[in-house]
Amino acid sequence: MRELLLPKFNNNDEGCVLVGWAIDDGAEVFADEVVADVETAKALEELVAETDGILHRLVEVGAQCEFGRPVALLFDSHQERDDYLANRATADVSTAPQVDSADEDHDGGPDPVLSDAARTLAQDHGIRTEQLRSLGKRVVKASDVQRLIDQAVMDQGAGAEASGASADAAVVSLSTRQRAVAAVVSEAHRTIPAAFAAIAVDLTAFRATRGSAPYGLVELLVKAMAARHADFPLFFATPGADHTLVLASEANIGVTIDVGTGLFIPVLKDAAHRPIGDLTDDLMDFRVSALRQNFRGDDFADETITLSLHNDPDIILAAPIVHPGRTCVVTLCAERSEVALTEDGTPFTRPVTTVAVTYDHRYLNGRDAVRFLTAVKQDLESADAIARLAG
């Protein structure tokens, strides 16, 4: 028998809400298979089994679960599970919130269970209990509340005539993952006063190392960012209560991965002290996991700063959102050729890219952003610095 523990998806929450089981109680589970969906204050996450086994649930849908605690057991056989149940009839204890008479509405129906993120969003936007009941769901997620908010905005606007939509217009529903993204984006735009700065980086020195270097620009930028952790600690901090910041002991850099199966932000842990080759291997593993959609919970844990990749051809500038719980997000754009002049006025072409930072202006100022970008630029443009970072 093995416990299926709830991993720590982020540092801002103590737990999350189990919003749905993907596997029936008593059914067979395979390693890397999604077992359940849970919702933190930031996003919808998938709980994945690390080994094969027979699933025995310990919590019900709607349960508030603590990180690091078991939510299920995995047995080697059905017989082992049957023996366990026979010897301990009370093993399957539900932690789902109980409904008492105070939770009943005037028609006798219970109020839905809200995740923390859903409750905050509903309170901030004045979503009433009867609106939540109208969803017909036992467990309400932040994405459900966001749909109510979006619907209210549409209802306040022009009718169908003003919208110009025909009666037979095609309607596409967002996927569960995209709805979770939508909830995070809406919360970020509502709560974070973001500012933006960008800098051009000459890649001539980097290109000179490409013949023998087993790493790419992404890994090198990760190392350059991590190397500035001590000099710019607020860029790696977590906002706290009452205008405070919690400083990070390590540079754990989340890197956006999108191979057509959805957006993921797995984390390169302790990037400052690990060899660049290890980071290259991790990034390759992350891309494979994105294709197979078999990330583990620990892949997303302990992020302190985000690197957003917008390096498709011809992308010269991008300003992504700052995720709740972060103070900034760094952007890497595509490599391109640029015409420049030598000291005597002779034109030549050089490879360049744009590195940018979107930052929460409550904690970081424009001068800080420019200093941070300039420091990273200097490392990426210096052959000696590149050798040090890659060594």
Short mmCIF file of C-alpha atoms in Angstrom, two decimals:
data_model
loop_
_atom_site.label_atom_id
_atom_site.label_comp_id
_atom_site.label_asym_id
_atom_site.label_seq_id
_atom_site.Cartn_x
_atom_site.Cartn_y
_atom_site.Cartn_z
CA MET A 1 0.00 0.00 0.00
CA ARG A 2 1.27 3.46 -0.92
CA GLU A 3 -0.12 6.88 -0.11
CA LEU A 4 -0.99 9.27 -2.93
CA LEU A 5 0.19 12.57 -1.49
CA LEU A 6 -0.99 15.98 -2.60
CA PRO A 7 2.12 17.83 -3.84
CA LYS A 8 2.82 21.47 -3.00
CA PHE A 9 1.80 23.23 -6.20
CA ASN A 10 2.90 26.70 -5.05
CA ASN A 11 4.24 28.54 -2.02
CA ASN A 12 1.26 30.86 -1.59
CA ASP A 13 -1.30 28.28 -0.45
CA GLU A 14 -1.42 25.72 2.33
CA GLY A 15 -3.75 23.50 0.35
CA CYS A 16 -6.39 23.32 -2.35
CA VAL A 17 -9.84 21.99 -3.21
CA LEU A 18 -10.29 18.60 -4.86
CA VAL A 19 -12.74 19.47 -7.62
CA GLY A 20 -13.07 16.12 -9.35
CA TRP A 21 -11.84 12.52 -9.49
CA ALA A 22 -10.76 11.21 -12.89
CA ILE A 23 -10.56 7.58 -11.70
CA ASP A 24 -13.33 5.56 -10.06
CA ASP A 25 -12.87 4.37 -6.51
CA GLY A 26 -11.44 0.85 -6.61
CA ALA A 27 -10.33 1.14 -10.25
CA GLU A 28 -6.86 0.39 -11.60
CA VAL A 29 -4.47 3.33 -12.00
CA PHE A 30 -1.32 3.45 -14.09
CA ALA A 31 1.85 5.45 -13.45
CA ASP A 32 1.71 9.02 -14.82
CA GLU A 33 -2.08 8.84 -15.19
CA VAL A 34 -4.17 11.83 -14.06
CA VAL A 35 -6.12 10.78 -10.98
CA ALA A 36 -7.87 14.00 -9.94
CA ASP A 37 -8.23 17.72 -10.61
CA VAL A 38 -7.53 20.18 -7.80
CA GLU A 39 -7.76 23.95 -7.68
CA THR A 40 -5.35 26.23 -5.88
CA ALA A 41 -5.73 29.98 -5.53
CA LYS A 42 -3.81 30.35 -8.81
CA ALA A 43 -4.93 27.63 -11.20
CA LEU A 44 -6.47 24.26 -11.89
CA GLU A 45 -3.88 21.50 -11.42
CA GLU A 46 -3.77 17.79 -12.19
CA LEU A 47 -2.86 15.17 -9.58
CA VAL A 48 -0.85 12.39 -11.21
CA ALA A 49 -0.14 8.88 -9.90
CA GLU A 50 3.54 8.06 -9.61
CA THR A 51 3.04 4.27 -9.68
CA ASP A 52 0.52 1.65 -10.79
CA GLY A 53 -2.07 0.45 -8.29
CA ILE A 54 -5.68 0.06 -7.25
CA LEU A 55 -7.12 3.43 -6.19
CA HIS A 56 -8.83 3.90 -2.84
CA ARG A 57 -10.11 7.45 -2.29
CA LEU A 58 -9.68 9.08 1.10
CA VAL A 59 -11.45 12.38 0.32
CA GLU A 60 -14.56 13.36 -1.58
CA VAL A 61 -15.12 15.99 -4.24
CA GLY A 62 -15.21 19.41 -2.61
CA ALA A 63 -12.75 18.53 0.14
CA GLN A 64 -10.27 21.13 1.34
CA CYS A 65 -6.95 19.24 1.20
CA GLU A 66 -3.58 20.15 2.71
CA PHE A 67 -0.39 19.92 0.68
CA GLY A 68 1.71 16.92 1.68
CA ARG A 69 -1.29 14.96 3.00
CA PRO A 70 -2.65 11.75 1.40
CA VAL A 71 -5.83 12.02 -0.66
CA ALA A 72 -5.88 8.37 -1.72
CA LEU A 73 -4.18 5.01 -1.28
CA LEU A 74 -2.74 2.78 -4.00
CA PHE A 75 -2.88 -0.99 -3.41
CA ASP A 76 -0.99 -3.67 -5.31
CA SER A 77 -4.17 -5.71 -5.88
CA HIS A 78 -7.94 -5.69 -5.39
CA GLN A 79 -7.51 -8.35 -2.71
CA GLU A 80 -5.15 -6.13 -0.74
CA ARG A 81 -7.69 -3.31 -0.86
CA ASP A 82 -10.53 -5.66 0.19
CA ASP A 83 -8.46 -6.88 3.15
CA TYR A 84 -7.73 -3.30 4.14
CA LEU A 85 -11.42 -2.38 4.07
CA ALA A 86 -12.36 -5.48 6.03
CA ASN A 87 -9.80 -4.75 8.74
CA ARG A 88 -10.53 -1.06 8.97
CA ALA A 89 -14.09 -0.23 8.08
CA THR A 90 -13.61 3.45 8.82
CA ALA A 91 -10.52 3.91 6.64
CA ASP A 92 -12.35 5.78 3.93
CA VAL A 93 -12.93 9.01 5.87
CA SER A 94 -14.29 11.94 3.93
CA THR A 95 -12.95 15.41 4.63
CA ALA A 96 -15.57 17.10 2.49
CA PRO A 97 -17.31 20.05 4.22
CA GLN A 98 -20.55 19.01 5.90
CA VAL A 99 -23.78 20.78 5.06
CA ASP A 100 -25.96 21.78 8.00
CA SER A 101 -29.32 23.48 8.16
CA ALA A 102 -27.73 26.90 7.86
CA ASP A 103 -26.43 25.96 4.43
CA GLU A 104 -29.89 25.12 3.08
CA ASP A 105 -31.70 27.64 0.92
CA HIS A 106 -35.38 28.32 1.18
CA ASP A 107 -36.11 25.42 -1.20
CA GLY A 108 -34.03 22.99 0.89
CA GLY A 109 -31.04 22.81 -1.48
CA PRO A 110 -27.49 23.09 -0.16
CA ASP A 111 -25.15 25.94 -1.00
CA PRO A 112 -22.29 24.93 -3.31
CA VAL A 113 -18.76 24.44 -2.01
CA LEU A 114 -16.38 27.18 -3.25
CA SER A 115 -12.63 26.94 -3.67
CA ASP A 116 -10.67 29.77 -2.05
CA ALA A 117 -10.00 31.38 -5.42
CA ALA A 118 -13.66 31.12 -6.39
CA ARG A 119 -14.82 32.62 -3.10
CA THR A 120 -12.45 35.58 -3.41
CA LEU A 121 -13.49 36.23 -7.00
CA ALA A 122 -17.19 36.01 -6.13
CA GLN A 123 -16.81 38.42 -3.20
CA ASP A 124 -14.78 40.93 -5.21
CA HIS A 125 -17.33 41.01 -8.04
CA GLY A 126 -20.52 40.82 -5.99
CA ILE A 127 -21.62 37.40 -7.23
CA ARG A 128 -24.62 36.35 -5.11
CA THR A 129 -25.26 32.92 -3.62
CA GLU A 130 -28.32 32.38 -5.82
CA GLN A 131 -26.16 32.97 -8.89
CA LEU A 132 -23.72 30.34 -7.67
CA ARG A 133 -26.58 27.91 -7.05
CA SER A 134 -27.81 28.48 -10.59
CA LEU A 135 -24.66 26.78 -11.87
CA GLY A 136 -26.05 23.50 -10.56
CA LYS A 137 -22.63 22.42 -9.31
CA ARG A 138 -21.69 20.96 -5.97
CA VAL A 139 -18.17 22.40 -6.24
CA VAL A 140 -17.66 25.85 -7.80
CA LYS A 141 -14.23 26.75 -9.20
CA ALA A 142 -12.79 30.16 -10.03
CA SER A 143 -13.38 29.50 -13.73
CA ASP A 144 -17.10 28.94 -12.98
CA VAL A 145 -17.31 32.28 -11.18
CA GLN A 146 -15.46 33.96 -14.04
CA ARG A 147 -18.11 32.72 -16.46
CA LEU A 148 -20.80 34.31 -14.28
CA ILE A 149 -18.83 37.57 -14.30
CA ASP A 150 -18.39 37.43 -18.08
CA GLN A 151 -22.09 36.68 -18.53
CA ALA A 152 -23.04 39.65 -16.34
CA VAL A 153 -20.89 41.91 -18.50
CA MET A 154 -22.55 40.59 -21.64
CA ASP A 155 -26.01 41.05 -20.15
CA GLN A 156 -25.23 44.66 -19.32
CA GLY A 157 -24.08 45.37 -22.86
CA ALA A 158 -26.00 45.44 -26.07
CA GLY A 159 -28.39 42.63 -26.98
CA ALA A 160 -28.10 40.16 -29.78
CA GLU A 161 -28.98 42.80 -32.39
CA ALA A 162 -26.13 45.05 -31.31
CA SER A 163 -23.68 42.18 -31.17
CA GLY A 164 -24.40 41.29 -34.76
CA ALA A 165 -24.34 37.56 -33.94
CA SER A 166 -26.73 35.45 -35.96
CA ALA A 167 -28.92 32.80 -34.38
CA ASP A 168 -26.95 30.02 -36.03
CA ALA A 169 -23.48 31.38 -35.16
CA ALA A 170 -20.99 28.74 -34.05
CA VAL A 171 -20.11 28.74 -30.35
CA VAL A 172 -16.92 27.19 -29.01
CA SER A 173 -16.51 26.32 -25.32
CA LEU A 174 -13.13 26.82 -23.70
CA SER A 175 -11.32 23.75 -22.39
CA THR A 176 -10.99 23.21 -18.66
CA ARG A 177 -7.31 24.17 -18.83
CA GLN A 178 -8.02 27.36 -20.79
CA ARG A 179 -10.76 28.32 -18.35
CA ALA A 180 -8.21 28.04 -15.56
CA VAL A 181 -5.85 30.26 -17.58
CA ALA A 182 -8.69 32.75 -18.08
CA ALA A 183 -9.31 32.93 -14.35
CA VAL A 184 -5.62 33.64 -13.64
CA VAL A 185 -5.42 36.25 -16.40
CA SER A 186 -8.55 38.02 -15.16
CA GLU A 187 -7.28 38.05 -11.59
CA ALA A 188 -3.87 39.36 -12.69
CA HIS A 189 -5.31 42.23 -14.72
CA ARG A 190 -7.72 43.09 -11.91
CA THR A 191 -5.19 43.16 -9.07
CA ILE A 192 -1.68 43.79 -10.44
CA PRO A 193 -0.61 47.27 -11.66
CA ALA A 194 1.93 46.11 -14.22
CA ALA A 195 4.61 48.13 -16.00
CA PHE A 196 6.99 47.10 -18.80
CA ALA A 197 10.55 47.58 -20.02
CA ALA A 198 12.56 45.94 -22.82
CA ILE A 199 16.20 45.88 -23.91
CA ALA A 200 18.03 44.77 -27.06
CA VAL A 201 20.72 42.11 -26.62
CA ASP A 202 23.57 41.54 -29.10
CA LEU A 203 23.97 37.78 -29.58
CA THR A 204 27.32 37.87 -31.37
CA ALA A 205 29.23 36.46 -28.40
CA PHE A 206 26.58 33.79 -27.84
CA ARG A 207 26.66 32.77 -31.51
CA ALA A 208 30.43 32.37 -31.28
CA THR A 209 29.94 29.63 -28.68
CA ARG A 210 27.32 27.69 -30.63
CA GLY A 211 29.77 25.42 -32.42
CA SER A 212 30.64 23.39 -29.35
CA ALA A 213 28.05 24.48 -26.78
CA PRO A 214 25.40 21.85 -25.89
CA TYR A 215 22.97 24.49 -24.65
CA GLY A 216 20.66 27.10 -26.11
CA LEU A 217 19.80 30.73 -25.49
CA VAL A 218 16.95 29.82 -23.14
CA GLU A 219 19.25 27.94 -20.76
CA LEU A 220 21.84 30.70 -20.92
CA LEU A 221 19.23 33.34 -20.08
CA VAL A 222 18.01 31.19 -17.18
CA LYS A 223 21.58 31.12 -15.82
CA ALA A 224 21.97 34.88 -16.35
CA MET A 225 18.72 35.57 -14.48
CA ALA A 226 19.63 33.23 -11.65
CA ALA A 227 23.08 34.81 -11.32
CA ARG A 228 21.36 38.12 -10.46
CA HIS A 229 19.28 36.69 -7.63
CA ALA A 230 21.47 38.18 -4.88
CA ASP A 231 21.69 41.58 -6.59
CA PHE A 232 17.96 41.86 -7.30
CA PRO A 233 16.18 39.81 -4.61
CA LEU A 234 12.82 41.58 -5.02
CA PHE A 235 12.51 40.22 -8.57
CA PHE A 236 12.43 36.72 -7.05
CA ALA A 237 10.21 37.53 -4.07
CA THR A 238 6.62 36.62 -3.22
CA PRO A 239 4.16 39.38 -2.27
CA GLY A 240 2.85 39.04 1.27
CA ALA A 241 0.30 40.82 3.42
CA ASP A 242 0.44 44.52 4.31
CA HIS A 243 2.87 45.53 1.54
CA THR A 244 5.53 42.99 2.47
CA LEU A 245 7.65 40.68 0.33
CA VAL A 246 8.91 37.20 1.20
CA LEU A 247 12.43 36.77 -0.16
CA ALA A 248 13.41 33.52 -1.86
CA SER A 249 16.45 31.51 -0.81
CA GLU A 250 16.95 30.09 -4.31
CA ALA A 251 16.40 31.15 -7.92
CA ASN A 252 13.70 28.70 -9.03
CA ILE A 253 12.76 29.79 -12.54
CA GLY A 254 9.47 28.78 -14.13
CA VAL A 255 9.72 28.51 -17.94
CA THR A 256 6.65 28.60 -20.16
CA ILE A 257 6.24 25.47 -22.29
CA ASP A 258 3.61 25.32 -25.05
CA VAL A 259 3.88 22.56 -27.64
CA GLY A 260 0.24 22.76 -28.70
CA THR A 261 -1.25 20.84 -25.77
CA GLY A 262 -1.74 23.83 -23.46
CA LEU A 263 0.40 26.26 -21.52
CA PHE A 264 2.57 24.84 -18.74
CA ILE A 265 5.11 26.55 -16.47
CA PRO A 266 7.40 23.89 -14.98
CA VAL A 267 10.20 25.07 -12.73
CA LEU A 268 13.98 24.80 -13.07
CA LYS A 269 15.02 24.44 -9.43
CA ASP A 270 18.09 26.20 -7.97
CA ALA A 271 19.18 27.37 -11.41
CA ALA A 272 22.10 29.44 -10.08
CA HIS A 273 24.02 26.46 -8.74
CA ARG A 274 23.17 23.67 -11.19
CA PRO A 275 25.23 22.96 -14.34
CA ILE A 276 23.75 24.37 -17.52
CA GLY A 277 23.69 20.86 -18.98
CA ASP A 278 21.26 19.76 -16.27
CA LEU A 279 18.96 22.66 -17.17
CA THR A 280 19.11 21.63 -20.83
CA ASP A 281 18.10 18.07 -19.90
CA ASP A 282 15.26 19.34 -17.69
CA LEU A 283 13.88 21.56 -20.45
CA MET A 284 13.89 18.64 -22.88
CA ASP A 285 12.09 16.48 -20.31
CA PHE A 286 9.54 19.27 -19.76
CA ARG A 287 8.78 19.46 -23.49
CA VAL A 288 8.25 15.70 -23.64
CA SER A 289 6.01 15.86 -20.57
CA ALA A 290 4.01 18.66 -22.21
CA LEU A 291 3.47 16.50 -25.30
CA ARG A 292 2.41 13.53 -23.21
CA GLN A 293 0.68 15.71 -20.58
CA ASN A 294 2.22 13.69 -17.76
CA PHE A 295 3.84 16.34 -15.59
CA ARG A 296 4.28 15.59 -11.90
CA GLY A 297 3.09 18.03 -9.27
CA ASP A 298 6.63 18.76 -8.12
CA ASP A 299 7.49 20.03 -11.62
CA PHE A 300 5.46 23.19 -10.86
CA ALA A 301 6.45 23.74 -7.23
CA ASP A 302 8.49 26.52 -5.61
CA GLU A 303 8.65 28.96 -8.54
CA THR A 304 10.18 32.34 -7.64
CA ILE A 305 10.35 34.07 -11.06
CA THR A 306 8.94 33.33 -14.51
CA LEU A 307 10.58 33.28 -17.94
CA SER A 308 8.01 33.58 -20.73
CA LEU A 309 9.22 32.36 -24.12
CA HIS A 310 7.96 34.24 -27.18
CA ASN A 311 10.74 33.18 -29.52
CA ASP A 312 8.72 32.11 -32.55
CA PRO A 313 10.14 33.67 -35.75
CA ASP A 314 9.63 37.43 -36.16
CA ILE A 315 8.36 38.04 -32.60
CA ILE A 316 10.22 41.17 -31.53
CA LEU A 317 8.27 42.19 -28.41
CA ALA A 318 5.84 40.62 -25.94
CA ALA A 319 4.38 41.73 -22.59
CA PRO A 320 2.81 38.78 -20.74
CA ILE A 321 0.88 39.08 -17.48
CA VAL A 322 2.51 38.97 -14.07
CA HIS A 323 1.06 35.91 -12.37
CA PRO A 324 -0.49 36.41 -8.93
CA GLY A 325 2.15 35.55 -6.36
CA ARG A 326 5.04 36.87 -8.45
CA THR A 327 6.57 40.35 -8.75
CA CYS A 328 7.60 40.11 -12.40
CA VAL A 329 7.89 37.98 -15.53
CA VAL A 330 10.86 38.06 -17.93
CA THR A 331 10.31 37.63 -21.66
CA LEU A 332 12.62 36.23 -24.34
CA CYS A 333 11.73 37.07 -27.94
CA ALA A 334 12.98 35.66 -31.24
CA GLU A 335 16.48 36.06 -32.61
CA ARG A 336 16.70 38.42 -35.59
CA SER A 337 19.27 40.17 -37.76
CA GLU A 338 19.90 43.89 -37.30
CA VAL A 339 21.92 46.33 -39.36
CA ALA A 340 24.49 48.26 -37.31
CA LEU A 341 27.47 50.52 -38.02
CA THR A 342 31.12 50.14 -37.10
CA GLU A 343 32.98 53.11 -35.61
CA ASP A 344 34.00 54.23 -39.11
CA GLY A 345 30.42 54.02 -40.37
CA THR A 346 30.65 50.70 -42.20
CA PRO A 347 27.34 48.81 -42.07
CA PHE A 348 27.20 45.20 -40.91
CA THR A 349 24.57 42.80 -39.64
CA ARG A 350 24.50 41.27 -36.19
CA PRO A 351 22.19 38.80 -34.41
CA VAL A 352 20.04 40.37 -31.70
CA THR A 353 17.07 39.55 -29.53
CA THR A 354 14.80 41.38 -27.09
CA VAL A 355 14.69 40.59 -23.40
CA ALA A 356 11.89 42.32 -21.50
CA VAL A 357 10.38 42.40 -18.03
CA THR A 358 6.78 43.03 -17.01
CA TYR A 359 6.76 43.98 -13.34
CA ASP A 360 4.37 44.74 -10.50
CA HIS A 361 4.84 48.48 -10.00
CA ARG A 362 3.81 48.22 -6.35
CA TYR A 363 7.09 46.47 -5.56
CA LEU A 364 9.47 47.27 -8.42
CA ASN A 365 10.18 50.59 -10.10
CA GLY A 366 11.31 51.47 -13.61
CA ARG A 367 14.89 52.10 -12.54
CA ASP A 368 15.02 48.65 -10.94
CA ALA A 369 13.73 47.06 -14.13
CA VAL A 370 16.31 48.82 -16.30
CA ARG A 371 19.16 47.90 -13.96
CA PHE A 372 18.07 44.25 -13.93
CA LEU A 373 17.78 44.08 -17.73
CA THR A 374 21.11 45.84 -18.19
CA ALA A 375 22.85 43.36 -15.89
CA VAL A 376 21.36 40.40 -17.78
CA LYS A 377 22.29 42.01 -21.11
CA GLN A 378 25.90 42.44 -20.02
CA ASP A 379 26.16 38.76 -19.13
CA LEU A 380 24.65 37.62 -22.44
CA GLU A 381 26.93 39.89 -24.49
CA SER A 382 30.22 39.05 -22.76
CA ALA A 383 32.23 36.02 -23.86
CA ASP A 384 33.82 35.81 -20.41
CA ALA A 385 30.44 35.98 -18.65
CA ILE A 386 28.99 33.33 -20.98
CA ALA A 387 31.91 31.02 -20.21
CA ARG A 388 31.37 31.59 -16.48
CA LEU A 389 27.62 30.93 -16.67
CA ALA A 390 28.06 27.82 -18.80
CA GLY A 391 31.06 26.49 -16.89
#
